Amino acid sequence: MTPPTGPRGGPRSGPASGSHGDSGSQRGSGSHGGVGPHDRTVIAPTTAARRAETHDSLDRLLDLRRHRGGWGRRVWGGTGAALLHVVVIGGAVLGPQLFAKPPQPVEYVPVQLVPAPARGVARPARVREKPAPEPTAPPLPEPEPSAAPEPSVAPDPEEPTEKPERSTAEPAPSPSAAPPQPATALPGAQGAPNGRADSPFTATVGGVDNPTFTYGYYLDRMLLLIRAQWVRPPLGSGVEATVHFRILRDGTVQAIELVSSSGYNSFDLAALRALQAAAPLPPLPRSYREGELGVNLIFR
Amino acid sequence: MKRAPLHLRSLRRGAVAFVGLVVAALSAVQAPPPAAPPAPSPAPPGIPGTGGDITLELRPGQESQLKLAAPAFKVRGVLSPAARQAGALLEQSVRTDLEHTGIFVIQGPAELAAAQLTGNQAHDFEQYRALGNEVVLLGEMYEESGRLALEGRVYDLKSGQSILGKRYRGGFELARRMAHSFADEVVLYFTGRRGIALTSLAFYSDRSGFKEIYLMDYDGQDQRAVTGHKSISMSPDWSPTGDAIAYVSFFDGKPGIYMVDLTSGLKKPMVTEGAFNSSPSFSPDGKRIAYARSLEGNTEIFVANRDGSGSKRLTYSPGIDTNPAWSPTGTQIAFTSSRGGAPNVYVMDVEGTNLRRASFTGTYNDGAAWSPDGKQLAYASRLRGHLFDIVVTDVAGLSNRVLTGAPGSNEAPTWSPDGRFLAYASEMGGKTQIKVVPASGGVPELITADGNNWAPDWSSYSGQ
């Protein structure tokens, strides 16, 4: 143990060993007294497991594409290589335009994430394309199944338990304070002069299709995480790909699906891999009541 | 999930790219697609249970920090003096933990003094938002049968809706732990990864007059010895599950590798046969260790089972091979070798094959540590005369960045389990202390002061 170890002769250890393991059992949070469904994220699957899951998703997708390739060979293989050549060459020429058709219809109205200065003018018109959702009040966090009697002795401090919403004393401010159509989310209307002024994304509060998801912060963080993993391939500015995926309550990303190809395999894969690398995403906000959130993400 | 070796993966990628082209070609000719792609049918909007989809755009942009309002915690009822003290510590710890993350720009009570708060939540939220905040963290503490309780909540200020709410209870002595737990939870809700406030660092120190293995919290708090051999003990390495630490000790006359079980405090030998064994590094599954063994003056890398059985030699070079670091994927080992002349960091597969050099800076490189995602290596590189600095290198791209600088000499890097920070030993004026620096660069923070402190090893998330 003498000289060869360490720059100064001090042996050291390999520090990174296993630092990946996010053992889910770590926090001793197994005993939730009266925990609402949404606080179970504490004992969410391990990070590693969640990563594995997104790997699965991507692998499935790649399998799918391979499968489609396989189908092609079956159908066309018998008709001769010459035809295939024609097809391949034709496809190479025409592919970008033709393949760009979304393989399935997905109804959505893109929410423009325009640069902050411009959004004030650009957005309102677009938003009005869609009839306003019926003015149902944003979902109130219903009173939690009020903290069932906690285990009287709880030696572990990290025993996250759902708190009862104090429904009487503090009505959630949203009904009155929030704009009547959260989906439209006109930024700046609330007189928060510097709010998000430097945010890389405009305050996209809720997709038009989903008026119940009113959490601009979440979308900002999500986009930030994905973008940190994405290096846009140096293709023309018109090139874009749309990926659909679902975010489960614990932030797990599932069912990653290319719904609209850019026409460039490299561009598509870069988008898919960026999404895969960004997962898991933050858990969905507690007061969002749905089990998952579907997202169409346009890589542009 | 098993992953194919790198070269295979890129092959597969190429294949997929080609298949993709063929698919594009075929779909161009084939009039009706024979089978709709078996899409996992994104639920159409409006179906109960999904809430419909949202559509977003991603464009290049800039990173931003989240603006968090953190007004003073409220106190429910009356606190005993002990509870009040614990509560103050708890509140301070939550704040410090969140500041440490670098994720937030926090407005505390001082910055929020301008807000005209009325106690009406809707009104107060508007006040926080007018000051530029995006989210608010509210804490309420109370005493309950001799224990302290914290109810912590975070709200989205734009929608006024709750993002998370948690309750923690525990004895007064656990105030900091409760704070760490809550802070880690908050971080999870904004990054998708749990914070590191509950993680620990192992290191060794001569503060007692001997060199012993110590533990401390991620912020340098609560430093405590875990060995008492009254000899030289060094090179701590966390087991991936955080239940044990492997280390090197000379108490038996020659250096051997031992393991201390952190639950029982029991120590037992791992690898003690042969003359010199050093530098243990657990495999990510915790079942094996890599280490350096000296054979007639030459040091080589070995692996063995956790109990020391089944040892196997991996390197066969006339130079010195030492300081192995097992990659988080389990498939590779980084180590230091003088086979090419000056010591450099090399990476090999766990079978000893596929050897390649990984460090190309400085005149002497040593002490490699893998980032938790396995994509980067940090190591000490002699860049300034005889002084070392911490360099982070991209394993694939070999791009480098230097994280430290004058004064002092910096070595023995280790990554935080979220990959956002590095700890290392920094020597200046004859004293060595442990510092922490953001992995993206920034101002290092000193977290030890007592005696000399070396060779930090950051726990995984479970090493708590």
Short mmCIF file of N, CA, C and O in Angstrom, two decimals, chain B residues 164-230:
data_model
loop_
_atom_site.label_atom_id
_atom_site.label_comp_id
_atom_site.label_asym_id
_atom_site.label_seq_id
_atom_site.Cartn_x
_atom_site.Cartn_y
_atom_site.Cartn_z
N LEU B 164 -47.17 19.29 -3.13
CA LEU B 164 -46.91 18.17 -2.24
C LEU B 164 -47.18 18.58 -0.81
O LEU B 164 -47.13 19.77 -0.47
N GLY B 165 -47.49 17.62 0.00
CA GLY B 165 -47.71 17.86 1.41
C GLY B 165 -47.28 16.63 2.19
O GLY B 165 -47.65 15.52 1.83
N LYS B 166 -46.49 16.85 3.21
CA LYS B 166 -45.96 15.71 3.97
C LYS B 166 -45.97 16.05 5.45
O LYS B 166 -45.80 17.22 5.82
N ARG B 167 -46.14 15.03 6.22
CA ARG B 167 -46.02 15.24 7.67
C ARG B 167 -44.93 14.34 8.22
O ARG B 167 -44.84 13.17 7.85
N TYR B 168 -44.14 14.88 9.09
CA TYR B 168 -43.05 14.13 9.71
C TYR B 168 -43.15 14.32 11.22
O TYR B 168 -43.46 15.41 11.70
N ARG B 169 -42.89 13.27 11.94
CA ARG B 169 -42.86 13.38 13.39
C ARG B 169 -41.68 12.60 13.94
O ARG B 169 -41.31 11.56 13.40
N GLY B 170 -41.11 13.11 15.01
CA GLY B 170 -40.01 12.38 15.61
C GLY B 170 -39.52 13.10 16.86
O GLY B 170 -39.93 14.22 17.16
N GLY B 171 -38.62 12.42 17.55
CA GLY B 171 -38.02 13.01 18.73
C GLY B 171 -37.25 14.26 18.37
O GLY B 171 -36.90 14.48 17.21
N PHE B 172 -37.01 15.09 19.37
CA PHE B 172 -36.34 16.36 19.11
C PHE B 172 -34.97 16.15 18.49
O PHE B 172 -34.50 16.96 17.70
N GLU B 173 -34.33 15.05 18.86
CA GLU B 173 -32.97 14.82 18.36
C GLU B 173 -32.97 14.50 16.88
O GLU B 173 -31.93 14.48 16.24
N LEU B 174 -34.14 14.24 16.33
CA LEU B 174 -34.22 13.88 14.92
C LEU B 174 -34.63 15.06 14.04
O LEU B 174 -34.99 14.88 12.88
N ALA B 175 -34.55 16.25 14.60
CA ALA B 175 -35.03 17.43 13.86
C ALA B 175 -34.33 17.56 12.51
O ALA B 175 -34.97 17.80 11.48
N ARG B 176 -33.03 17.39 12.50
CA ARG B 176 -32.31 17.57 11.23
C ARG B 176 -32.69 16.49 10.23
O ARG B 176 -32.81 16.74 9.04
N ARG B 177 -32.87 15.29 10.73
CA ARG B 177 -33.26 14.19 9.83
C ARG B 177 -34.62 14.44 9.21
O ARG B 177 -34.84 14.16 8.04
N MET B 178 -35.52 14.95 10.03
CA MET B 178 -36.85 15.27 9.49
C MET B 178 -36.72 16.35 8.41
O MET B 178 -37.36 16.28 7.36
N ALA B 179 -35.88 17.33 8.70
CA ALA B 179 -35.69 18.40 7.72
C ALA B 179 -35.10 17.84 6.43
O ALA B 179 -35.56 18.17 5.33
N HIS B 180 -34.09 16.99 6.55
CA HIS B 180 -33.47 16.40 5.36
C HIS B 180 -34.50 15.61 4.55
O HIS B 180 -34.52 15.67 3.32
N SER B 181 -35.32 14.85 5.26
CA SER B 181 -36.31 14.03 4.56
C SER B 181 -37.25 14.91 3.74
O SER B 181 -37.56 14.62 2.58
N PHE B 182 -37.70 15.97 4.37
CA PHE B 182 -38.64 16.85 3.68
C PHE B 182 -37.94 17.55 2.51
O PHE B 182 -38.48 17.63 1.40
N ALA B 183 -36.73 18.03 2.74
CA ALA B 183 -36.02 18.72 1.67
C ALA B 183 -35.79 17.79 0.48
O ALA B 183 -35.96 18.19 -0.68
N ASP B 184 -35.43 16.55 0.77
CA ASP B 184 -35.22 15.59 -0.33
C ASP B 184 -36.50 15.36 -1.11
O ASP B 184 -36.49 15.18 -2.33
N GLU B 185 -37.60 15.35 -0.39
CA GLU B 185 -38.89 15.15 -1.05
C GLU B 185 -39.21 16.35 -1.95
O GLU B 185 -39.70 16.17 -3.07
N VAL B 186 -38.93 17.52 -1.46
CA VAL B 186 -39.18 18.72 -2.27
C VAL B 186 -38.35 18.66 -3.55
O VAL B 186 -38.85 18.92 -4.65
N VAL B 187 -37.10 18.29 -3.40
CA VAL B 187 -36.22 18.21 -4.57
C VAL B 187 -36.78 17.19 -5.57
O VAL B 187 -36.79 17.43 -6.78
N LEU B 188 -37.26 16.07 -5.06
CA LEU B 188 -37.83 15.06 -5.95
C LEU B 188 -38.95 15.63 -6.81
O LEU B 188 -39.04 15.35 -7.99
N TYR B 189 -39.77 16.47 -6.20
CA TYR B 189 -40.92 17.00 -6.92
C TYR B 189 -40.55 18.05 -7.96
O TYR B 189 -41.40 18.50 -8.71
N PHE B 190 -39.29 18.47 -7.96
CA PHE B 190 -38.90 19.45 -8.97
C PHE B 190 -37.83 18.93 -9.93
O PHE B 190 -37.52 19.58 -10.91
N THR B 191 -37.26 17.79 -9.62
CA THR B 191 -36.19 17.29 -10.49
C THR B 191 -36.41 15.86 -10.94
O THR B 191 -35.71 15.38 -11.83
N GLY B 192 -37.35 15.17 -10.32
CA GLY B 192 -37.50 13.76 -10.64
C GLY B 192 -36.49 12.88 -9.92
O GLY B 192 -36.55 11.67 -10.03
N ARG B 193 -35.55 13.49 -9.23
CA ARG B 193 -34.58 12.73 -8.44
C ARG B 193 -34.62 13.24 -7.01
O ARG B 193 -34.66 14.44 -6.77
N ARG B 194 -34.55 12.30 -6.09
CA ARG B 194 -34.54 12.65 -4.69
C ARG B 194 -33.29 13.48 -4.36
O ARG B 194 -32.24 13.28 -4.98
N GLY B 195 -33.42 14.37 -3.45
CA GLY B 195 -32.27 15.15 -3.00
C GLY B 195 -31.28 14.28 -2.25
O GLY B 195 -31.52 13.10 -1.99
N ILE B 196 -30.15 14.87 -1.89
CA ILE B 196 -29.09 14.09 -1.27
C ILE B 196 -28.89 14.45 0.19
O ILE B 196 -27.88 14.12 0.79
N ALA B 197 -29.87 15.15 0.77
CA ALA B 197 -29.67 15.63 2.14
C ALA B 197 -29.56 14.50 3.15
O ALA B 197 -29.07 14.71 4.25
N LEU B 198 -30.02 13.32 2.79
CA LEU B 198 -29.91 12.21 3.74
C LEU B 198 -28.72 11.31 3.45
O LEU B 198 -28.55 10.28 4.09
N THR B 199 -27.91 11.68 2.49
CA THR B 199 -26.76 10.83 2.19
C THR B 199 -25.58 11.20 3.09
O THR B 199 -25.60 12.22 3.78
N SER B 200 -24.57 10.36 3.08
CA SER B 200 -23.43 10.55 3.97
C SER B 200 -22.13 10.38 3.20
O SER B 200 -22.10 9.79 2.12
N LEU B 201 -21.07 10.86 3.79
CA LEU B 201 -19.74 10.62 3.24
C LEU B 201 -18.91 9.85 4.25
O LEU B 201 -18.94 10.15 5.45
N ALA B 202 -18.18 8.87 3.74
CA ALA B 202 -17.16 8.21 4.55
C ALA B 202 -15.82 8.85 4.20
O ALA B 202 -15.62 9.31 3.07
N PHE B 203 -14.92 8.90 5.16
CA PHE B 203 -13.59 9.44 4.90
C PHE B 203 -12.69 8.95 6.01
O PHE B 203 -13.13 8.23 6.90
N TYR B 204 -11.41 9.28 5.96
CA TYR B 204 -10.58 8.94 7.11
C TYR B 204 -9.87 10.18 7.62
O TYR B 204 -9.65 11.14 6.87
N SER B 205 -9.60 10.16 8.93
CA SER B 205 -9.10 11.35 9.59
C SER B 205 -8.07 10.96 10.65
O SER B 205 -8.14 9.87 11.23
N ASP B 206 -7.14 11.86 10.90
CA ASP B 206 -6.14 11.62 11.95
C ASP B 206 -6.45 12.43 13.20
O ASP B 206 -5.59 12.63 14.04
N ARG B 207 -7.65 12.89 13.33
CA ARG B 207 -7.99 13.81 14.43
C ARG B 207 -7.81 13.18 15.80
O ARG B 207 -7.65 13.90 16.79
N SER B 208 -7.87 11.86 15.88
CA SER B 208 -7.72 11.21 17.19
C SER B 208 -6.25 10.89 17.48
O SER B 208 -5.94 10.35 18.53
N GLY B 209 -5.36 11.19 16.54
CA GLY B 209 -3.97 10.78 16.70
C GLY B 209 -3.68 9.52 15.91
O GLY B 209 -2.53 9.19 15.65
N PHE B 210 -4.74 8.78 15.57
CA PHE B 210 -4.61 7.64 14.66
C PHE B 210 -5.45 7.93 13.42
O PHE B 210 -6.27 8.84 13.42
N LYS B 211 -5.23 7.12 12.42
CA LYS B 211 -6.07 7.29 11.23
C LYS B 211 -7.23 6.33 11.31
O LYS B 211 -7.03 5.10 11.27
N GLU B 212 -8.41 6.88 11.42
CA GLU B 212 -9.62 6.06 11.55
C GLU B 212 -10.62 6.46 10.47
O GLU B 212 -10.57 7.54 9.91
N ILE B 213 -11.57 5.53 10.24
CA ILE B 213 -12.65 5.79 9.29
C ILE B 213 -13.77 6.56 9.99
O ILE B 213 -14.17 6.21 11.10
N TYR B 214 -14.27 7.57 9.35
CA TYR B 214 -15.34 8.40 9.90
C TYR B 214 -16.50 8.49 8.89
O TYR B 214 -16.32 8.26 7.70
N LEU B 215 -17.63 8.90 9.44
CA LEU B 215 -18.79 9.22 8.61
C LEU B 215 -19.22 10.64 8.93
O LEU B 215 -19.02 11.13 10.03
N MET B 216 -19.82 11.28 7.95
CA MET B 216 -20.48 12.56 8.23
C MET B 216 -21.67 12.72 7.28
O MET B 216 -21.74 12.06 6.25
N ASP B 217 -22.57 13.60 7.67
CA ASP B 217 -23.69 13.91 6.79
C ASP B 217 -23.17 14.64 5.55
O ASP B 217 -22.04 15.11 5.52
N TYR B 218 -24.03 14.76 4.56
CA TYR B 218 -23.59 15.33 3.28
C TYR B 218 -23.06 16.75 3.44
O TYR B 218 -22.29 17.21 2.61
N ASP B 219 -23.48 17.44 4.49
CA ASP B 219 -23.08 18.83 4.68
C ASP B 219 -21.98 18.97 5.72
O ASP B 219 -21.69 20.07 6.17
N GLY B 220 -21.39 17.85 6.13
CA GLY B 220 -20.30 17.91 7.09
C GLY B 220 -20.76 17.82 8.54
O GLY B 220 -19.93 17.79 9.45
N GLN B 221 -22.05 17.75 8.77
CA GLN B 221 -22.56 17.66 10.13
C GLN B 221 -22.40 16.24 10.67
O GLN B 221 -22.28 15.29 9.91
N ASP B 222 -22.42 16.15 12.00
CA ASP B 222 -22.50 14.87 12.68
C ASP B 222 -21.35 13.93 12.28
O ASP B 222 -21.57 12.80 11.84
N GLN B 223 -20.13 14.37 12.46
CA GLN B 223 -18.99 13.52 12.11
C GLN B 223 -18.75 12.52 13.24
O GLN B 223 -18.67 12.89 14.40
N ARG B 224 -18.64 11.26 12.89
CA ARG B 224 -18.44 10.23 13.91
C ARG B 224 -17.54 9.12 13.37
O ARG B 224 -17.60 8.77 12.19
N ALA B 225 -16.72 8.57 14.29
CA ALA B 225 -15.79 7.51 13.89
C ALA B 225 -16.52 6.18 13.82
O ALA B 225 -17.42 5.91 14.62
N VAL B 226 -16.15 5.36 12.86
CA VAL B 226 -16.72 4.01 12.79
C VAL B 226 -15.67 2.93 13.01
O VAL B 226 -15.99 1.76 13.10
N THR B 227 -14.39 3.31 13.07
CA THR B 227 -13.37 2.34 13.46
C THR B 227 -12.62 2.89 14.67
O THR B 227 -12.64 4.09 14.94
N GLY B 228 -11.96 1.98 15.39
CA GLY B 228 -11.13 2.38 16.52
C GLY B 228 -9.95 1.44 16.64
O GLY B 228 -9.66 0.92 17.71
N HIS B 229 -9.29 1.21 15.53
CA HIS B 229 -8.18 0.25 15.52
C HIS B 229 -6.90 0.84 16.13
O HIS B 229 -5.94 0.11 16.35
N LYS B 230 -6.90 2.15 16.32
CA LYS B 230 -5.70 2.83 16.81
C LYS B 230 -4.49 2.43 15.96
O LYS B 230 -3.46 1.99 16.45
#
